[in-house]
Each structure stands twice: as C-alpha cells, then as structure tokens.
XYZ file of N, CA and C in Angstrom:
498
model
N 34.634 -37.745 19.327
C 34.570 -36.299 19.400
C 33.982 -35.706 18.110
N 34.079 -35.730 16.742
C 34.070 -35.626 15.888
C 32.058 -35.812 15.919
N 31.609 -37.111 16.244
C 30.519 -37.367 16.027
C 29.708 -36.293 17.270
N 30.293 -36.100 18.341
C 29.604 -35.417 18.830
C 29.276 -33.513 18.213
N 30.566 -32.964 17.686
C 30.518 -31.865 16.837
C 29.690 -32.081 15.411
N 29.367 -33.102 15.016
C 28.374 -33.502 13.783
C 27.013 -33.265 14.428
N 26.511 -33.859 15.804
C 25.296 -33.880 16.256
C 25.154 -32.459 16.909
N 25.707 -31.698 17.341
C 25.755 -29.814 17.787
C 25.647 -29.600 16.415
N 26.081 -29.542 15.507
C 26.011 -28.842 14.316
C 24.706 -29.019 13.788
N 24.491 -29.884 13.828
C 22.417 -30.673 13.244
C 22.031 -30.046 13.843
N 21.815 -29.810 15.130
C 21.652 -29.496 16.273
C 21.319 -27.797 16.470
N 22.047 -27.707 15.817
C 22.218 -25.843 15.648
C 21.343 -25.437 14.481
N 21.615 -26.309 13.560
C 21.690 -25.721 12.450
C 19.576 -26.096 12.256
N 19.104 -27.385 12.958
C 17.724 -27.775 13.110
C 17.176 -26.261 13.875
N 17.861 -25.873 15.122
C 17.418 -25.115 15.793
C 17.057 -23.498 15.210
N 18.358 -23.708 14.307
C 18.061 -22.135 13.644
C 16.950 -21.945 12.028
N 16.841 -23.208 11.633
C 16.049 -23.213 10.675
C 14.626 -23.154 11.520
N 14.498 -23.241 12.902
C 12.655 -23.305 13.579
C 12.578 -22.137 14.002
N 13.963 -21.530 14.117
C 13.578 -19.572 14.446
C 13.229 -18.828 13.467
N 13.970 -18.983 12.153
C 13.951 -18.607 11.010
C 12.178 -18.889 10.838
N 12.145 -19.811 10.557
C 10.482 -20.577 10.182
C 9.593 -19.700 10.884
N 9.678 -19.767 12.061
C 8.846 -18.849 13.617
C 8.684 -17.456 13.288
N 10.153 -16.980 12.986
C 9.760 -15.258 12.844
C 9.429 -15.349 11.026
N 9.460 -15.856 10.404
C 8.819 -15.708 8.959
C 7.297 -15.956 9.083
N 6.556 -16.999 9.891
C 5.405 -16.983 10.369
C 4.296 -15.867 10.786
N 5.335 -15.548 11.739
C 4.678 -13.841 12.805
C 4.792 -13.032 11.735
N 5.187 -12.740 11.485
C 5.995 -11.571 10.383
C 4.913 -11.680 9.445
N 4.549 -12.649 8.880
C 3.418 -12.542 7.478
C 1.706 -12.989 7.724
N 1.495 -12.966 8.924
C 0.620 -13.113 9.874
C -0.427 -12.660 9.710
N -0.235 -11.279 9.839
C -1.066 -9.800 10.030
C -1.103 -9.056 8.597
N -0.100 -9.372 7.880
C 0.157 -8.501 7.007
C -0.608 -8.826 5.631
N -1.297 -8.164 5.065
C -2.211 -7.859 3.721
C -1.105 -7.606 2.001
N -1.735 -7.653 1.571
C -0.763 -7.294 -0.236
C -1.965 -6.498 -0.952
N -0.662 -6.045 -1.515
C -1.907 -4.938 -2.630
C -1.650 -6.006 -3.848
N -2.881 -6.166 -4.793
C -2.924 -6.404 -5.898
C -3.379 -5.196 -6.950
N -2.458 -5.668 -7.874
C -2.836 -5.151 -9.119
C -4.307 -5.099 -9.535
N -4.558 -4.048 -10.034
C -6.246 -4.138 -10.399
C -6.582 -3.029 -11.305
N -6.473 -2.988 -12.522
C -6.899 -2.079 -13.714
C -8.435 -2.220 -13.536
N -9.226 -2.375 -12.475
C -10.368 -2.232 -12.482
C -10.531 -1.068 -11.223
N -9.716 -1.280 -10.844
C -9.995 -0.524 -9.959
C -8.952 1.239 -10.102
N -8.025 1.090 -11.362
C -7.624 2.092 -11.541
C -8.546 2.696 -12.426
N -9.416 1.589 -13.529
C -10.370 2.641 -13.882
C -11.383 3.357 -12.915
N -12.129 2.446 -12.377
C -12.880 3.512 -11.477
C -11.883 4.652 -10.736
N -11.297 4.926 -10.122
C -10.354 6.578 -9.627
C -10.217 7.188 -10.914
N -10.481 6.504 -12.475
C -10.037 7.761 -13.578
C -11.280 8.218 -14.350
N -12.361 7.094 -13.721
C -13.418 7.953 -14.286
C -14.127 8.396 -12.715
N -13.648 8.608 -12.037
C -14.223 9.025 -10.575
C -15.165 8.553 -9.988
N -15.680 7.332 -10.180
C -16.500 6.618 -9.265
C -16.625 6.173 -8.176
N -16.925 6.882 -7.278
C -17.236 6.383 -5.502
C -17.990 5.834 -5.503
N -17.372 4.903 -4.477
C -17.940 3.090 -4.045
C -18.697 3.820 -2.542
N -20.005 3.923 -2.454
C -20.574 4.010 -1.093
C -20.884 2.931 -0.520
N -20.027 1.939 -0.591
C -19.916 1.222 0.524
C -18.427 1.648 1.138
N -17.738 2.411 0.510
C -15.901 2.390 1.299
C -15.951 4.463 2.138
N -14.947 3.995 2.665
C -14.860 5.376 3.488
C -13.697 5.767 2.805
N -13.059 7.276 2.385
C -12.113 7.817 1.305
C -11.035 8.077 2.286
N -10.080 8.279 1.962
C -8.875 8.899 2.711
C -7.282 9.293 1.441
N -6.798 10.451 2.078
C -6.084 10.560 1.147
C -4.437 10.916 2.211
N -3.481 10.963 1.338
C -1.741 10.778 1.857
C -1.319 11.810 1.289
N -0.726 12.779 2.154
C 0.144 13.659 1.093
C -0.489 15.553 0.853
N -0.369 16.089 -0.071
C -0.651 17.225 -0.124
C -2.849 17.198 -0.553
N -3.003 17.905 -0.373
C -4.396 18.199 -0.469
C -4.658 18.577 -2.041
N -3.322 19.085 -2.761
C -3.912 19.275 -4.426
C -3.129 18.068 -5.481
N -2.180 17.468 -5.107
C -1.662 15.985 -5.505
C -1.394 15.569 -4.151
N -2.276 14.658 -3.820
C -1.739 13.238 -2.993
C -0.594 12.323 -3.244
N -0.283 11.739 -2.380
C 0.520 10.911 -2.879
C -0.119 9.903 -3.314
N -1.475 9.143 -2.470
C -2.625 7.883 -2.646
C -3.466 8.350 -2.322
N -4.577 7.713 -2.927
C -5.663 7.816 -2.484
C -6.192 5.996 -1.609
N -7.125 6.143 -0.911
C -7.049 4.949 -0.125
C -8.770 4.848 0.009
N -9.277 4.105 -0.520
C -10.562 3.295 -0.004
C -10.873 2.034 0.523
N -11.250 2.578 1.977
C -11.593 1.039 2.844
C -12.784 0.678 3.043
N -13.472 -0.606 2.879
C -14.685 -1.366 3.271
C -15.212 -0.426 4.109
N -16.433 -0.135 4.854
C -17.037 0.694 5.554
C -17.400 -0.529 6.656
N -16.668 -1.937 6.513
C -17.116 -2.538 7.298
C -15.467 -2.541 8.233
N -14.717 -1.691 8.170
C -13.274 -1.862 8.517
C -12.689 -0.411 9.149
N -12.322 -0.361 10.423
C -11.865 0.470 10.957
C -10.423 1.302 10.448
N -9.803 2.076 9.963
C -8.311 2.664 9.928
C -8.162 3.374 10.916
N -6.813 3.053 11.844
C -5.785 3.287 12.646
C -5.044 4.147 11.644
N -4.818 5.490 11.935
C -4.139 5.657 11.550
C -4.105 7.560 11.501
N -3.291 8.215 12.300
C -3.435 9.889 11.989
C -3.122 10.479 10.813
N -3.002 9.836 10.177
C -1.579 10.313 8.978
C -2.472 10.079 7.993
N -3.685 9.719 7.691
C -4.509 9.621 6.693
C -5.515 10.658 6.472
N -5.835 11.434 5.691
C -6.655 12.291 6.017
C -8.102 11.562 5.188
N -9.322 11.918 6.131
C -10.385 11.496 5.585
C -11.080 12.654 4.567
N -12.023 11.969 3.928
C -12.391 13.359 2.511
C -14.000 12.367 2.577
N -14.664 13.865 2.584
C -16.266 13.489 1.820
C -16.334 13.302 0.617
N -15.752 12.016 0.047
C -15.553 11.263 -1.383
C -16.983 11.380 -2.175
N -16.674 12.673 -3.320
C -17.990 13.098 -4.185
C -16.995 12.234 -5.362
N -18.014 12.571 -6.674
C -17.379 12.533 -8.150
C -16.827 13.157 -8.119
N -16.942 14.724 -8.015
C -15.941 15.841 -8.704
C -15.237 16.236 -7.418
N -15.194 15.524 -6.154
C -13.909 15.327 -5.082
C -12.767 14.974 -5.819
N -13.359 13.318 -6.105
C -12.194 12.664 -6.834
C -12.087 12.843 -7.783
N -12.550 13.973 -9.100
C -12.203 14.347 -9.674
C -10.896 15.644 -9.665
N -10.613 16.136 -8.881
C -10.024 16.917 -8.544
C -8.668 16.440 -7.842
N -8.928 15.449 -6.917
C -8.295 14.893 -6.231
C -7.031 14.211 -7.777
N -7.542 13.045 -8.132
C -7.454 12.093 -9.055
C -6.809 12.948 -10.402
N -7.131 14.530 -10.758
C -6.838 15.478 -12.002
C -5.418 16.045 -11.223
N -5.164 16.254 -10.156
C -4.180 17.060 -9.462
C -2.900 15.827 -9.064
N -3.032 14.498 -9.101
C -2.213 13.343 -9.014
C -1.811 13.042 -10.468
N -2.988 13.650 -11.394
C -2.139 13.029 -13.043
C -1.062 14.310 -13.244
N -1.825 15.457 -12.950
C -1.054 16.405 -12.778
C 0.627 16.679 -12.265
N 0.960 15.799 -11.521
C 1.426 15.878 -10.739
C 2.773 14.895 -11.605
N 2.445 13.886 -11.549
C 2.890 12.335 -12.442
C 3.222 12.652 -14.112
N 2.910 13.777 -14.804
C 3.195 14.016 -15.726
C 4.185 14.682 -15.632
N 4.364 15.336 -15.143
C 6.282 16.453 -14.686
C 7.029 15.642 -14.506
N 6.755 14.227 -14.538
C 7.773 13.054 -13.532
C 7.652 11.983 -14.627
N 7.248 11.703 -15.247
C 7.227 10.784 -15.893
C 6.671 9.412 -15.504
N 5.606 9.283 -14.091
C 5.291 8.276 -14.152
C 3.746 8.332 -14.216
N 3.251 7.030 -14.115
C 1.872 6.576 -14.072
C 1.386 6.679 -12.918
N -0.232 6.051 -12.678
C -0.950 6.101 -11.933
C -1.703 4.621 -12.059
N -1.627 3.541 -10.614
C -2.099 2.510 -10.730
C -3.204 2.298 -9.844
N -4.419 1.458 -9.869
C -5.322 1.056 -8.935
C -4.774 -0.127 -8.006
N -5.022 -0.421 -7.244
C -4.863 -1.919 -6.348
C -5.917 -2.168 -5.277
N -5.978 -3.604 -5.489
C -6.888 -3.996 -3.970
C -5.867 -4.529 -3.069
N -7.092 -4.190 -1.982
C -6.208 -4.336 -0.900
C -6.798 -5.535 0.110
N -6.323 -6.965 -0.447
C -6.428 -8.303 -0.172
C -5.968 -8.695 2.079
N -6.920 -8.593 2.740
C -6.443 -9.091 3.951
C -5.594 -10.438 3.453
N -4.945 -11.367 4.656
C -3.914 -12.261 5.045
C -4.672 -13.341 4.075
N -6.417 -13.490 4.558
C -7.006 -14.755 3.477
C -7.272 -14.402 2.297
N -6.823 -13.174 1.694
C -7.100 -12.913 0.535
C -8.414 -12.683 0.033
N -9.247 -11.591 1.440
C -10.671 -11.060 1.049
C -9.880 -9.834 0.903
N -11.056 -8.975 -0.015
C -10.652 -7.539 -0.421
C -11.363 -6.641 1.044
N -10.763 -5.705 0.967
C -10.723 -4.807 2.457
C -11.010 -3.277 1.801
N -10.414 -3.067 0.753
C -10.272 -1.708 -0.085
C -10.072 -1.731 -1.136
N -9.162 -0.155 -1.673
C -8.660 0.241 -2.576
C -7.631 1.160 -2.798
N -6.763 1.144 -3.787
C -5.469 2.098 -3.204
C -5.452 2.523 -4.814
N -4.578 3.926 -4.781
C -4.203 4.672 -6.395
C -2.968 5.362 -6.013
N -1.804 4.949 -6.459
C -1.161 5.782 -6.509
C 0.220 5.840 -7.599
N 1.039 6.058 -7.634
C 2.120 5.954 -8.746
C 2.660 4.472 -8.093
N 3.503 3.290 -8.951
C 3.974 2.178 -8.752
C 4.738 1.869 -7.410
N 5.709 3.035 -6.939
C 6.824 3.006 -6.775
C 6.286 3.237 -5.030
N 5.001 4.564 -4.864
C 4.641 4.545 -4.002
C 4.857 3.585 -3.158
N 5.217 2.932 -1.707
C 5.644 2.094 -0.224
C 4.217 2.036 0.054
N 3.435 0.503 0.067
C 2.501 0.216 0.337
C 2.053 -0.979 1.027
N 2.203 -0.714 2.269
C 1.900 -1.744 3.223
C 0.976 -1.459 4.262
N 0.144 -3.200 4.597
C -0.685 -2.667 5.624
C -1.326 -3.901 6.402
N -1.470 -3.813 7.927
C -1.823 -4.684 8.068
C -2.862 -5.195 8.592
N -3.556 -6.095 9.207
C -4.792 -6.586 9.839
C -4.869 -6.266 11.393
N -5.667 -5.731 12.057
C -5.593 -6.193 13.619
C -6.826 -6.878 13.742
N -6.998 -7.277 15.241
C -8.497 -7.564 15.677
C -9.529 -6.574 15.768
N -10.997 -6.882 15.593
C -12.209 -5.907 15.357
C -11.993 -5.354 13.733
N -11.954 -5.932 13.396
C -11.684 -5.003 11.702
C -10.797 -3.910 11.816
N -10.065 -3.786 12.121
C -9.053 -2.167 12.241
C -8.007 -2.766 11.500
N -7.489 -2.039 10.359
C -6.607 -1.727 9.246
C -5.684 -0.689 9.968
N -4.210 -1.128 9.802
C -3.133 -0.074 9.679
C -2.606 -0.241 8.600
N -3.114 1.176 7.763
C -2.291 1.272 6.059
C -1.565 2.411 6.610
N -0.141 2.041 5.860
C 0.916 2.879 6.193
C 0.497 3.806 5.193
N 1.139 4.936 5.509
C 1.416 6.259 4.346
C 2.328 6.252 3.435
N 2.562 6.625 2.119
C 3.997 6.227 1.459
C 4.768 7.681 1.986
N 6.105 7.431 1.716
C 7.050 8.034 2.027
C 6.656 10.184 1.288
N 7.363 10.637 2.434
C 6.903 12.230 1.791
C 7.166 12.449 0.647
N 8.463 11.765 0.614
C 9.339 12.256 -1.275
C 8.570 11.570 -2.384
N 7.394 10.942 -1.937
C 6.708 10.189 -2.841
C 7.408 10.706 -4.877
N 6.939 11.764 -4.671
C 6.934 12.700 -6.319
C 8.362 13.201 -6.017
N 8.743 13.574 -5.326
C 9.946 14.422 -4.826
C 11.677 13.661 -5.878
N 11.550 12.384 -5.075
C 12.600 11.538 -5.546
C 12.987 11.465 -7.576
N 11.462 11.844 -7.683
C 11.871 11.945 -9.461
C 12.023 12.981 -10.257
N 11.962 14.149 -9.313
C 11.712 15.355 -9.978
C 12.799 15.790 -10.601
N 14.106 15.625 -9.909
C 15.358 15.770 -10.542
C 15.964 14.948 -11.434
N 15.250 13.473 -11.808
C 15.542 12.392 -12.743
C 15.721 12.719 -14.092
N 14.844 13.949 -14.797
C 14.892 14.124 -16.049
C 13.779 13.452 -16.552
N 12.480 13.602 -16.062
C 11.062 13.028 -15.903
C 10.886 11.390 -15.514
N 11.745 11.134 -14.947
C 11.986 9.133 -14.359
C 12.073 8.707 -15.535
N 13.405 9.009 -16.531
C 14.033 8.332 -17.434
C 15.262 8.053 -17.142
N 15.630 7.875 -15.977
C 17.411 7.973 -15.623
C 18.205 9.391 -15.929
N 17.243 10.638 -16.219
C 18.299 12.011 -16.386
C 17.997 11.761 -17.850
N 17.827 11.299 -18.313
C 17.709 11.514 -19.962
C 17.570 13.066 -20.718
C-alpha cells in the first residue's frame, strides 16, 4: 500500500510539474520585453523622429504618460493609443510637457526598445520607470502594447516628490 501511495505521489507531483511547464510556455510565447536603452532615451530628449516608426502617445495630450514608437513594418491593435504626426518640435513639446510633468514628482524619464519573443527590435517606448509596460506579438505583424495605468503621475504626487513623503 505504501508503495502504491509513493507511485500516485510521483505521479501527481510529474503531472503537475508538465502543467506548470505548459502554462509557463503559452504564457511567454507571445509576449515581448522592453529593454533598457539610453540610446534611445537620448533620441526622445533631443527629439529625433525615426521615419521609419509610426508615433503614438498614452495619457493626457500635454504630459503623456509614454510615448510609443513602432517599426512602420508592424501593425498596433490597440484604441487606447493615440496616433500623432511625429515632427521635431511635436516631440518637442510632447517630450518638454512629460519632463514637466516628472519634475513635481520626483522622477525620471527612460528610453526602451521594444525586443519581440526572438529578441528583434519592433520599437520604442519613453516613459517614467515605474510606468506598466507590456506587450505582445500576434500574427501579420500586429503589436498589442498595453497602455500604462491612468495614475501613471497621479500615484506620486502625494509622496512628497517620490521620496517616501520626505
């Protein structure tokens, strides 16, 4: 009896480590990462548009929450993005009204690429660290980049400029 409750237990325990495995699989599948990229935060601070990417921005129209540039070879899904005729002094404005914004709060402003599943670049993203940034791959080139959360700036305003209340 004993040996048979040893072999259910393997048994279980084999079975639940191949579900585990299965949905960790699906799950990271589709899904893209932002990297870090001080190259790409310089270009948004000296305002350089890439005409090969299409612009889109998250958030209010005089601080965004992100700004978002995708390959022009890549579709976005997505209502919640607003598109912008990406000039210099667009994103100058755009990009002056986000530092704007980040200085009452105490935080920064970062660049990132935006690496598909094999780790080709797809875009570009700017926004404060903390910003919720996920996104993923479908078929035909179509990108779903999520939006970050509304309170983006909101959540620090009462912090005491994001020093803990200091």
């Amino acid at each position: 009896m004993k040996r048979f409750y040893a072999n259910l237990h393997g048994l279980i325990l084999v079975g639940l480590l191949l579900v585990l495995q299965g949905c960790a699989s699906l799950h990271n599948f589709d899904y893209g990462r932002f990297s870090p990229d001080s190259k790409v935060t310089q270009a948004f601070e000296l305002y350089q548009v890439n005409p090969g990417m299409n612009y889109y921005f998250s958030g209010s129209d005089v601080h965004p929450n992100a700004l978002l540039g995708l390959d022009n070879h890549y579709v976005l899904e997505s209502s919640l993005w607003k598109p912008v005729d990406m000039t210099p002094s667009r994103m100058k404005e755009l990009v002056d009204g986000m530092k704007s914004k980040v200085s009452t709060i105490g935080q920064g402003l970062f660049g990132f690429t935006l690496l598909d599943p094999q780790g080709n670049p797809v875009g570009i993203w700017y926004s404060i660290l903390s910003a919720s940034r996920v996104f993923k791959m479908k078929e035909n080139n179509v990108v779903v980049v999520y939006t970050p959360d509304l309170d983006t700036y909101e959540k620090y305003e009462n912090r005491g400029h994001g020093w803990g209340g200091m």
